[in-house]
């Protein structure tokens, strides 16, 4: 089995170690997924803030023109 770039023959591992490796790799996948979701949410929030700033600037310009 190839886990994190290390090749390990499954037959050489006791069942508990094999299960630990699987659990750890599953945790890593879940952590990566959570990180990606968090990063996407932060990007979306930053875009919304930038959009709000642009709208505020446009409103101020319109008020000055009036």
Coordinates of C-alpha atoms in Angstrom, one line a residue:
X1 CA 0.0 0.0 0.0
X2 CA 1.3 3.5 -0.8
X3 CA 0.7 6.0 2.0
X4 CA 2.2 9.4 1.8
X5 CA 4.9 8.3 -0.6
X6 CA 5.9 5.3 1.5
X7 CA 5.3 1.8 0.0
X8 CA 4.3 -0.7 2.6
X9 CA 3.4 -4.3 1.9
X10 CA 0.0 -4.9 3.6
X11 CA 1.0 -8.4 4.5
X12 CA 3.9 -7.0 6.6
X13 CA 1.6 -5.0 8.8
X14 CA -0.4 -6.2 11.7
X15 CA -4.1 -5.5 11.2
X16 CA -4.2 -2.7 13.8
X17 CA -1.3 -0.8 12.1
X18 CA -3.0 -1.2 8.7
X19 CA -6.3 0.2 10.2
X20 CA -4.4 3.1 11.8
X21 CA -2.8 4.0 8.5
X22 CA -6.2 4.0 6.8
X23 CA -7.7 6.1 9.6
X24 CA -4.8 8.6 9.4
X25 CA -5.0 8.9 5.6
X26 CA -8.8 9.4 5.9
X27 CA -8.3 12.1 8.5
X28 CA -5.8 13.8 6.2
X29 CA -8.3 13.8 3.4
X30 CA -11.0 15.2 5.6
X31 CA -8.6 17.9 6.9
X32 CA -7.6 18.8 3.4
X33 CA -11.3 19.0 2.4
X34 CA -12.1 21.2 5.4
X35 CA -9.2 23.5 4.6
X36 CA -10.3 23.8 1.0
X37 CA -13.8 24.6 2.1
X38 CA -12.5 27.2 4.6
X39 CA -10.3 28.8 2.0
X40 CA -13.1 29.0 -0.5
X41 CA -15.4 30.6 2.1
X42 CA -12.6 33.2 2.9
X43 CA -12.2 34.0 -0.8
X44 CA -15.9 34.4 -1.2
X45 CA -16.1 36.7 1.9
X46 CA -13.2 38.8 0.5
X47 CA -14.9 39.1 -2.9
X48 CA -18.1 40.2 -1.1
X49 CA -16.2 42.8 0.9
X50 CA -14.5 44.1 -2.2
X51 CA -17.8 44.4 -4.0
X52 CA -19.3 46.3 -1.1
X53 CA -16.4 48.7 -1.1
X54 CA -16.9 49.3 -4.9
X55 CA -20.6 49.9 -4.4
X56 CA -19.9 52.4 -1.5
X57 CA -17.4 54.3 -3.7
X58 CA -19.9 54.4 -6.5
X59 CA -22.6 55.7 -4.1
X60 CA -20.2 58.4 -2.8
X61 CA -19.4 59.5 -6.4
X62 CA -23.1 59.7 -7.3
X63 CA -23.8 61.8 -4.2
X64 CA -20.9 64.1 -5.1
X65 CA -22.2 64.5 -8.7
X66 CA -25.7 65.4 -7.4

